[in-house]
């Protein structure tokens, strides 16, 4: 309660020094005591035989990490409060992603339970997608209207470091995939992040004002987005066949269906007649080639698996 009262000093004050100010000094003592308590709690947990104590220990742990997070977030927000709300929101989400990322990296020394790890992984994917879909979308108009420098746009690219590391290093070594919905959450986050990242980058590069950005965004959605989704769908299907994970196959075909629905339900009607005819011819060719390639790839992977099993049996 004393810490919460101290945090209210940020309101209405604009002359605090960086780090060496009363609210953050008080927060530093609070953080130090929290770390000490968590260390003692971890050592005594092994000695405790009470089953009901685990629930309250988990609550104490979550609240402790939450207090540390709020202390740093308020300090950062205070010192950038003179910036635009788009920049504050983007930096706040980026800090949140990195804070969760640090907890996941040190999950074993911190003795974070598997269910809490899974929740943190979900948060990383959701926040990354939310940042690119909402926060960075508001940065683009601010950059085009000269409210923010173009160099500030590059700051959000730092979110790809924790996203990729969590995707390829932390998730495989965790219990995140115990539920099938986890594959859909991961894949949806990846699709959203890549689609919006390329969309924003294209608009920033080719646009000089707001009206031009609308035309550039529409051009990207009609011409480039279906190609991106097709490539991602192919990667999902290939991964599903190679690793024998049915969920990736479902995701890939669902993405292909969504791409076809978008392309031929909306995009073609924005084209001229010749482009429409060409698009439908291309669709037929792509479907035929995709069917042939899928069967071919499936047989190749199946033969590779059969050869590997025969080799293992002969070795035994």
mmCIF file of C-alpha atoms in Angstrom:
data_model
loop_
_atom_site.group_PDB
_atom_site.id
_atom_site.type_symbol
_atom_site.label_atom_id
_atom_site.label_comp_id
_atom_site.label_asym_id
_atom_site.label_seq_id
_atom_site.Cartn_x
_atom_site.Cartn_y
_atom_site.Cartn_z
ATOM 1 C CA UNK A 1 0.000 0.000 0.000
ATOM 2 C CA UNK A 2 2.861 2.371 0.781
ATOM 3 C CA UNK A 3 4.362 1.601 -2.619
ATOM 4 C CA UNK A 4 1.088 2.379 -4.399
ATOM 5 C CA UNK A 5 0.859 5.724 -2.571
ATOM 6 C CA UNK A 6 4.428 6.504 -3.645
ATOM 7 C CA UNK A 7 3.607 5.780 -7.292
ATOM 8 C CA UNK A 8 0.983 8.545 -7.213
ATOM 9 C CA UNK A 9 3.831 11.070 -6.967
ATOM 10 C CA UNK A 10 4.414 10.581 -10.718
ATOM 11 C CA UNK A 11 1.116 12.385 -11.323
ATOM 12 C CA UNK A 12 1.416 16.126 -11.781
ATOM 13 C CA UNK A 13 5.225 16.213 -11.450
ATOM 14 C CA UNK A 14 7.573 16.822 -14.369
ATOM 15 C CA UNK A 15 10.981 17.491 -12.805
ATOM 16 C CA UNK A 16 12.016 14.074 -11.479
ATOM 17 C CA UNK A 17 15.543 12.936 -12.348
ATOM 18 C CA UNK A 18 16.175 9.709 -14.204
ATOM 19 C CA UNK A 19 16.301 6.753 -11.771
ATOM 20 C CA UNK A 20 17.373 8.884 -8.789
ATOM 21 C CA UNK A 21 13.900 10.141 -7.892
ATOM 22 C CA UNK A 22 11.749 9.413 -4.804
ATOM 23 C CA UNK A 23 9.206 7.044 -6.437
ATOM 24 C CA UNK A 24 11.816 4.871 -8.152
ATOM 25 C CA UNK A 25 14.150 4.834 -5.123
ATOM 26 C CA UNK A 26 11.229 3.548 -3.049
ATOM 27 C CA UNK A 27 10.442 1.037 -5.816
ATOM 28 C CA UNK A 28 14.065 -0.132 -5.732
ATOM 29 C CA UNK A 29 13.794 -1.005 -2.043
ATOM 30 C CA UNK A 30 10.496 -2.765 -2.739
ATOM 31 C CA UNK A 31 12.032 -4.737 -5.603
ATOM 32 C CA UNK A 32 15.005 -5.734 -3.434
ATOM 33 C CA UNK A 33 12.713 -6.976 -0.672
ATOM 34 C CA UNK A 34 10.565 -8.861 -3.219
ATOM 35 C CA UNK A 35 13.624 -10.621 -4.652
ATOM 36 C CA UNK A 36 14.708 -11.578 -1.142
ATOM 37 C CA UNK A 37 11.241 -12.894 -0.316
ATOM 38 C CA UNK A 38 11.064 -14.916 -3.530
ATOM 39 C CA UNK A 39 14.482 -16.425 -2.778
ATOM 40 C CA UNK A 40 13.396 -17.409 0.729
ATOM 41 C CA UNK A 41 10.080 -18.725 -0.591
ATOM 42 C CA UNK A 42 11.868 -20.924 -3.103
ATOM 43 C CA UNK A 43 14.119 -22.442 -0.408
ATOM 44 C CA UNK A 44 11.302 -23.036 2.072
ATOM 45 C CA UNK A 45 8.977 -24.467 -0.567
ATOM 46 C CA UNK A 46 11.035 -27.654 -0.733
ATOM 47 C CA UNK A 47 10.748 -28.103 3.030
ATOM 48 C CA UNK A 48 7.025 -27.402 3.217
ATOM 49 C CA UNK A 49 4.687 -30.402 3.160
ATOM 50 C CA UNK A 50 1.435 -28.452 3.065
ATOM 51 C CA UNK A 51 -0.449 -29.055 -0.165
ATOM 52 C CA UNK A 52 -2.720 -26.016 0.219
ATOM 53 C CA UNK A 53 0.240 -23.656 0.512
ATOM 54 C CA UNK A 54 1.079 -23.961 -3.205
ATOM 55 C CA UNK A 55 -1.886 -21.857 -4.336
ATOM 56 C CA UNK A 56 -1.014 -18.933 -2.085
ATOM 57 C CA UNK A 57 2.665 -19.206 -2.984
ATOM 58 C CA UNK A 58 1.743 -18.931 -6.676
ATOM 59 C CA UNK A 59 -0.351 -15.826 -5.970
ATOM 60 C CA UNK A 60 2.522 -14.244 -4.038
ATOM 61 C CA UNK A 61 4.902 -15.018 -6.910
ATOM 62 C CA UNK A 62 2.609 -13.561 -9.596
ATOM 63 C CA UNK A 63 1.916 -10.419 -7.537
ATOM 64 C CA UNK A 64 5.630 -9.975 -6.856
ATOM 65 C CA UNK A 65 6.579 -10.092 -10.532
ATOM 66 C CA UNK A 66 3.630 -7.803 -11.255
ATOM 67 C CA UNK A 67 4.880 -5.180 -8.780
ATOM 68 C CA UNK A 68 8.350 -5.254 -10.349
ATOM 69 C CA UNK A 69 6.815 -4.859 -13.798
ATOM 70 C CA UNK A 70 4.639 -1.905 -12.769
ATOM 71 C CA UNK A 71 7.568 -0.172 -11.044
ATOM 72 C CA UNK A 72 9.690 -0.187 -14.201
ATOM 73 C CA UNK A 73 6.749 0.547 -16.519
ATOM 74 C CA UNK A 74 5.731 3.649 -14.559
ATOM 75 C CA UNK A 75 9.306 4.924 -14.497
ATOM 76 C CA UNK A 76 9.688 4.474 -18.266
ATOM 77 C CA UNK A 77 6.274 5.975 -19.009
ATOM 78 C CA UNK A 78 7.019 9.013 -16.847
ATOM 79 C CA UNK A 79 10.226 9.864 -18.701
ATOM 80 C CA UNK A 80 8.632 9.541 -22.155
ATOM 81 C CA UNK A 81 5.348 11.222 -21.208
ATOM 82 C CA UNK A 82 6.140 14.219 -23.426
ATOM 83 C CA UNK A 83 6.098 11.979 -26.519
ATOM 84 C CA UNK A 84 2.971 11.190 -28.532
ATOM 85 C CA UNK A 85 0.564 8.563 -27.267
ATOM 86 C CA UNK A 86 1.451 6.313 -30.237
ATOM 87 C CA UNK A 87 5.094 6.231 -29.136
ATOM 88 C CA UNK A 88 4.209 5.677 -25.462
ATOM 89 C CA UNK A 89 1.914 2.769 -26.312
ATOM 90 C CA UNK A 90 4.472 1.136 -28.602
ATOM 91 C CA UNK A 91 7.294 1.440 -26.054
ATOM 92 C CA UNK A 92 5.044 0.156 -23.269
ATOM 93 C CA UNK A 93 4.068 -2.967 -25.208
ATOM 94 C CA UNK A 94 7.683 -3.539 -26.276
ATOM 95 C CA UNK A 95 8.846 -3.305 -22.649
ATOM 96 C CA UNK A 96 6.116 -5.745 -21.607
ATOM 97 C CA UNK A 97 7.224 -8.273 -24.237
ATOM 98 C CA UNK A 98 10.836 -8.048 -23.115
ATOM 99 C CA UNK A 99 9.898 -8.318 -19.434
ATOM 100 C CA UNK A 100 7.999 -11.550 -20.118
ATOM 101 C CA UNK A 101 10.861 -12.707 -22.342
ATOM 102 C CA UNK A 102 13.371 -12.276 -19.488
ATOM 103 C CA UNK A 103 11.116 -14.269 -17.148
ATOM 104 C CA UNK A 104 10.935 -17.076 -19.719
ATOM 105 C CA UNK A 105 14.701 -17.132 -20.243
ATOM 106 C CA UNK A 106 15.288 -17.473 -16.493
ATOM 107 C CA UNK A 107 12.270 -19.728 -15.939
ATOM 108 C CA UNK A 108 14.361 -22.568 -14.504
ATOM 109 C CA UNK A 109 16.450 -20.503 -12.030
ATOM 110 C CA UNK A 110 13.256 -18.669 -11.031
ATOM 111 C CA UNK A 111 11.451 -22.002 -10.689
ATOM 112 C CA UNK A 112 8.433 -20.811 -12.686
ATOM 113 C CA UNK A 113 5.829 -23.554 -13.006
ATOM 114 C CA UNK A 114 4.869 -24.977 -16.393
ATOM 115 C CA UNK A 115 1.318 -23.599 -16.355
ATOM 116 C CA UNK A 116 2.630 -20.086 -15.667
ATOM 117 C CA UNK A 117 5.248 -20.564 -18.416
ATOM 118 C CA UNK A 118 2.491 -21.454 -20.888
ATOM 119 C CA UNK A 119 0.505 -18.367 -19.893
ATOM 120 C CA UNK A 120 3.589 -16.191 -20.422
ATOM 121 C CA UNK A 121 4.188 -17.730 -23.853
ATOM 122 C CA UNK A 122 0.583 -16.988 -24.829
ATOM 123 C CA UNK A 123 1.098 -13.387 -23.674
ATOM 124 C CA UNK A 124 4.223 -12.978 -25.822
ATOM 125 C CA UNK A 125 2.387 -14.087 -28.967
ATOM 126 C CA UNK A 126 -0.748 -12.054 -28.208
ATOM 127 C CA UNK A 127 1.188 -8.888 -27.370
ATOM 128 C CA UNK A 128 3.414 -9.222 -30.445
ATOM 129 C CA UNK A 129 0.380 -9.540 -32.718
ATOM 130 C CA UNK A 130 -1.427 -6.720 -30.888
ATOM 131 C CA UNK A 131 1.604 -4.463 -31.165
ATOM 132 C CA UNK A 132 1.884 -4.844 -34.936
ATOM 133 C CA UNK A 133 -1.855 -4.866 -35.626
ATOM 134 C CA UNK A 134 -2.777 -1.881 -33.439
ATOM 135 C CA UNK A 135 0.157 0.025 -31.971
ATOM 136 C CA UNK A 136 2.463 0.067 -35.002
ATOM 137 C CA UNK A 137 -0.558 0.775 -37.231
ATOM 138 C CA UNK A 138 -0.943 4.053 -35.347
ATOM 139 C CA UNK A 139 2.784 4.792 -35.683
ATOM 140 C CA UNK A 140 2.669 4.849 -39.483
ATOM 141 C CA UNK A 141 0.349 7.906 -39.763
ATOM 142 C CA UNK A 142 2.378 9.650 -37.036
ATOM 143 C CA UNK A 143 5.560 9.101 -39.061
ATOM 144 C CA UNK A 144 3.968 10.248 -42.324
ATOM 145 C CA UNK A 145 2.712 13.443 -40.633
ATOM 146 C CA UNK A 146 6.208 14.064 -39.179
ATOM 147 C CA UNK A 147 5.043 13.675 -35.566
ATOM 148 C CA UNK A 148 7.675 10.948 -35.192
ATOM 149 C CA UNK A 149 10.966 10.289 -36.940
ATOM 150 C CA UNK A 150 11.303 7.363 -39.339
ATOM 151 C CA UNK A 151 14.078 5.989 -37.122
ATOM 152 C CA UNK A 152 11.525 5.518 -34.329
ATOM 153 C CA UNK A 153 9.674 3.045 -36.565
ATOM 154 C CA UNK A 154 12.701 0.734 -36.446
ATOM 155 C CA UNK A 155 12.402 0.455 -32.657
ATOM 156 C CA UNK A 156 9.458 -1.909 -32.824
ATOM 157 C CA UNK A 157 11.557 -4.384 -34.852
ATOM 158 C CA UNK A 158 13.193 -5.365 -31.568
ATOM 159 C CA UNK A 159 10.091 -7.377 -30.740
ATOM 160 C CA UNK A 160 11.136 -9.998 -33.313
ATOM 161 C CA UNK A 161 14.063 -11.088 -31.129
ATOM 162 C CA UNK A 162 11.909 -12.453 -28.261
ATOM 163 C CA UNK A 163 9.219 -13.613 -30.698
ATOM 164 C CA UNK A 164 11.607 -15.774 -32.748
ATOM 165 C CA UNK A 165 13.498 -17.053 -29.688
ATOM 166 C CA UNK A 166 10.296 -18.057 -27.912
ATOM 167 C CA UNK A 167 8.905 -19.611 -31.108
ATOM 168 C CA UNK A 168 11.892 -21.818 -31.922
ATOM 169 C CA UNK A 169 13.733 -22.315 -28.610
ATOM 170 C CA UNK A 170 11.414 -22.004 -25.623
ATOM 171 C CA UNK A 171 8.208 -23.533 -27.018
ATOM 172 C CA UNK A 172 9.806 -26.854 -28.156
ATOM 173 C CA UNK A 173 11.344 -27.387 -24.700
ATOM 174 C CA UNK A 174 8.131 -26.539 -22.817
ATOM 175 C CA UNK A 175 4.720 -28.135 -22.338
ATOM 176 C CA UNK A 176 3.075 -25.498 -24.498
ATOM 177 C CA UNK A 177 1.924 -27.983 -27.151
ATOM 178 C CA UNK A 178 -0.019 -30.187 -24.756
ATOM 179 C CA UNK A 179 -3.168 -28.580 -26.176
ATOM 180 C CA UNK A 180 -3.864 -28.511 -29.900
ATOM 181 C CA UNK A 181 -5.095 -24.921 -29.780
ATOM 182 C CA UNK A 182 -1.499 -23.847 -29.052
ATOM 183 C CA UNK A 183 -0.561 -24.591 -32.688
ATOM 184 C CA UNK A 184 -3.351 -22.311 -33.880
ATOM 185 C CA UNK A 185 -2.382 -19.505 -31.480
ATOM 186 C CA UNK A 186 1.273 -19.656 -32.562
ATOM 187 C CA UNK A 187 0.444 -19.835 -36.257
ATOM 188 C CA UNK A 188 -2.137 -17.044 -36.054
ATOM 189 C CA UNK A 189 0.350 -14.807 -34.249
ATOM 190 C CA UNK A 190 3.000 -15.561 -36.885
ATOM 191 C CA UNK A 191 0.607 -14.836 -39.770
ATOM 192 C CA UNK A 192 -0.577 -11.560 -38.216
ATOM 193 C CA UNK A 193 2.939 -10.397 -37.366
ATOM 194 C CA UNK A 194 4.440 -11.142 -40.798
ATOM 195 C CA UNK A 195 1.450 -9.724 -42.700
ATOM 196 C CA UNK A 196 1.314 -6.474 -40.736
ATOM 197 C CA UNK A 197 5.097 -6.098 -40.629
ATOM 198 C CA UNK A 198 5.420 -6.281 -44.400
ATOM 199 C CA UNK A 199 2.334 -4.110 -44.857
ATOM 200 C CA UNK A 200 3.634 -1.331 -42.604
ATOM 201 C CA UNK A 201 7.129 -1.476 -44.092
ATOM 202 C CA UNK A 202 5.745 -1.214 -47.622
ATOM 203 C CA UNK A 203 3.489 1.732 -46.751
ATOM 204 C CA UNK A 204 6.296 3.624 -44.987
ATOM 205 C CA UNK A 205 8.680 3.095 -47.902
ATOM 206 C CA UNK A 206 6.396 4.133 -50.761
ATOM 207 C CA UNK A 207 4.162 6.752 -49.107
ATOM 208 C CA UNK A 208 4.813 10.424 -48.457
ATOM 209 C CA UNK A 209 1.465 11.472 -46.956
ATOM 210 C CA UNK A 210 -1.727 9.999 -45.478
ATOM 211 C CA UNK A 211 -3.828 9.808 -48.706
ATOM 212 C CA UNK A 212 -0.978 8.062 -50.499
ATOM 213 C CA UNK A 213 -0.659 5.572 -47.629
ATOM 214 C CA UNK A 214 -4.284 4.471 -48.162
ATOM 215 C CA UNK A 215 -3.597 3.703 -51.811
ATOM 216 C CA UNK A 216 -0.356 1.911 -50.950
ATOM 217 C CA UNK A 217 -2.091 -0.183 -48.287
ATOM 218 C CA UNK A 218 -4.877 -1.152 -50.685
ATOM 219 C CA UNK A 219 -2.329 -2.047 -53.360
ATOM 220 C CA UNK A 220 -0.392 -4.222 -50.893
ATOM 221 C CA UNK A 221 -3.539 -6.029 -49.692
ATOM 222 C CA UNK A 222 -4.645 -6.861 -53.221
ATOM 223 C CA UNK A 223 -1.323 -7.719 -54.846
ATOM 224 C CA UNK A 224 1.134 -8.887 -52.190
ATOM 225 C CA UNK A 225 -0.906 -10.201 -49.254
ATOM 226 C CA UNK A 226 -2.301 -13.261 -51.118
ATOM 227 C CA UNK A 227 1.242 -14.176 -52.162
ATOM 228 C CA UNK A 228 2.461 -13.902 -48.553
ATOM 229 C CA UNK A 229 -0.389 -16.062 -47.283
ATOM 230 C CA UNK A 230 0.255 -18.653 -49.993
ATOM 231 C CA UNK A 231 3.922 -18.904 -49.017
ATOM 232 C CA UNK A 232 3.057 -19.200 -45.314
ATOM 233 C CA UNK A 233 0.410 -21.836 -46.068
ATOM 234 C CA UNK A 234 2.970 -23.857 -48.042
ATOM 235 C CA UNK A 235 5.410 -23.657 -45.118
ATOM 236 C CA UNK A 236 2.734 -24.838 -42.661
ATOM 237 C CA UNK A 237 1.714 -27.758 -44.878
ATOM 238 C CA UNK A 238 5.338 -28.777 -45.475
ATOM 239 C CA UNK A 239 6.083 -28.593 -41.741
ATOM 240 C CA UNK A 240 2.974 -30.625 -40.934
ATOM 241 C CA UNK A 241 3.929 -33.357 -43.371
ATOM 242 C CA UNK A 242 7.571 -33.434 -42.361
ATOM 243 C CA UNK A 243 6.920 -33.526 -38.595
ATOM 244 C CA UNK A 244 3.633 -35.446 -38.869
ATOM 245 C CA UNK A 245 1.663 -32.702 -37.087
ATOM 246 C CA UNK A 246 -1.885 -32.625 -38.408
ATOM 247 C CA UNK A 247 -2.653 -29.211 -36.933
ATOM 248 C CA UNK A 248 -0.121 -27.526 -39.213
ATOM 249 C CA UNK A 249 -1.752 -29.175 -42.231
ATOM 250 C CA UNK A 250 -5.157 -27.882 -41.112
ATOM 251 C CA UNK A 251 -3.747 -24.393 -40.568
ATOM 252 C CA UNK A 252 -2.096 -24.387 -43.979
ATOM 253 C CA UNK A 253 -5.232 -25.450 -45.842
ATOM 254 C CA UNK A 254 -7.365 -23.045 -43.793
ATOM 255 C CA UNK A 255 -5.033 -20.216 -44.782
ATOM 256 C CA UNK A 256 -5.214 -21.252 -48.438
ATOM 257 C CA UNK A 257 -9.014 -21.229 -48.226
ATOM 258 C CA UNK A 258 -8.985 -17.798 -46.598
ATOM 259 C CA UNK A 259 -6.615 -16.496 -49.261
ATOM 260 C CA UNK A 260 -8.801 -17.825 -52.098
ATOM 261 C CA UNK A 261 -11.929 -16.416 -50.445
ATOM 262 C CA UNK A 262 -10.322 -12.994 -50.088
ATOM 263 C CA UNK A 263 -8.741 -12.994 -53.523
ATOM 264 C CA UNK A 264 -11.781 -14.110 -55.485
ATOM 265 C CA UNK A 265 -14.477 -12.700 -53.227
ATOM 266 C CA UNK A 266 -13.113 -9.156 -53.030
ATOM 267 C CA UNK A 267 -9.774 -8.492 -54.724
ATOM 268 C CA UNK A 268 -10.709 -9.518 -58.285
ATOM 269 C CA UNK A 269 -13.668 -7.153 -58.283
ATOM 270 C CA UNK A 270 -11.246 -4.281 -57.800
ATOM 271 C CA UNK A 271 -9.424 -5.270 -61.015
ATOM 272 C CA UNK A 272 -10.246 -4.737 -64.664
ATOM 273 C CA UNK A 273 -11.846 -7.514 -66.763
ATOM 274 C CA UNK A 274 -8.600 -8.804 -68.273
ATOM 275 C CA UNK A 275 -6.994 -9.047 -64.835
ATOM 276 C CA UNK A 276 -10.030 -10.925 -63.509
ATOM 277 C CA UNK A 277 -9.869 -13.522 -66.285
ATOM 278 C CA UNK A 278 -6.128 -13.924 -65.737
ATOM 279 C CA UNK A 279 -6.665 -14.308 -62.001
ATOM 280 C CA UNK A 280 -9.226 -17.114 -62.425
ATOM 281 C CA UNK A 281 -6.976 -18.921 -64.905
ATOM 282 C CA UNK A 282 -4.091 -18.589 -62.475
ATOM 283 C CA UNK A 283 -6.272 -19.980 -59.683
ATOM 284 C CA UNK A 284 -7.034 -23.117 -61.689
ATOM 285 C CA UNK A 285 -3.365 -23.647 -62.515
ATOM 286 C CA UNK A 286 -2.315 -23.066 -58.888
ATOM 287 C CA UNK A 287 -4.906 -25.531 -57.573
ATOM 288 C CA UNK A 288 -3.809 -28.222 -60.035
ATOM 289 C CA UNK A 289 -0.124 -27.699 -59.279
ATOM 290 C CA UNK A 290 -0.795 -27.583 -55.542
ATOM 291 C CA UNK A 291 -2.679 -30.873 -55.650
ATOM 292 C CA UNK A 292 0.111 -32.533 -57.639
ATOM 293 C CA UNK A 293 2.843 -31.073 -55.436
ATOM 294 C CA UNK A 294 1.024 -32.101 -52.261
ATOM 295 C CA UNK A 295 0.701 -35.721 -53.367
ATOM 296 C CA UNK A 296 4.284 -35.754 -54.599
ATOM 297 C CA UNK A 297 5.634 -34.270 -51.384
ATOM 298 C CA UNK A 298 3.530 -36.593 -49.265
ATOM 299 C CA UNK A 299 4.873 -39.664 -51.081
ATOM 300 C CA UNK A 300 8.482 -38.426 -50.831
ATOM 301 C CA UNK A 301 8.223 -37.833 -47.088
ATOM 302 C CA UNK A 302 6.474 -41.177 -46.580
ATOM 303 C CA UNK A 303 9.252 -42.988 -48.485
ATOM 304 C CA UNK A 304 11.885 -41.193 -46.411
ATOM 305 C CA UNK A 305 10.170 -42.282 -43.187
ATOM 306 C CA UNK A 306 9.849 -45.880 -44.419
ATOM 307 C CA UNK A 307 13.545 -45.997 -45.369
ATOM 308 C CA UNK A 308 14.536 -44.603 -41.998
ATOM 309 C CA UNK A 309 12.457 -47.209 -40.158
ATOM 310 C CA UNK A 310 13.913 -50.037 -42.283
ATOM 311 C CA UNK A 311 17.435 -48.772 -41.573
ATOM 312 C CA UNK A 312 16.772 -48.705 -37.849
ATOM 313 C CA UNK A 313 15.329 -52.227 -37.934
ATOM 314 C CA UNK A 314 18.301 -53.597 -39.880
ATOM 315 C CA UNK A 315 20.702 -51.890 -37.450
ATOM 316 C CA UNK A 316 18.932 -53.489 -34.467
#
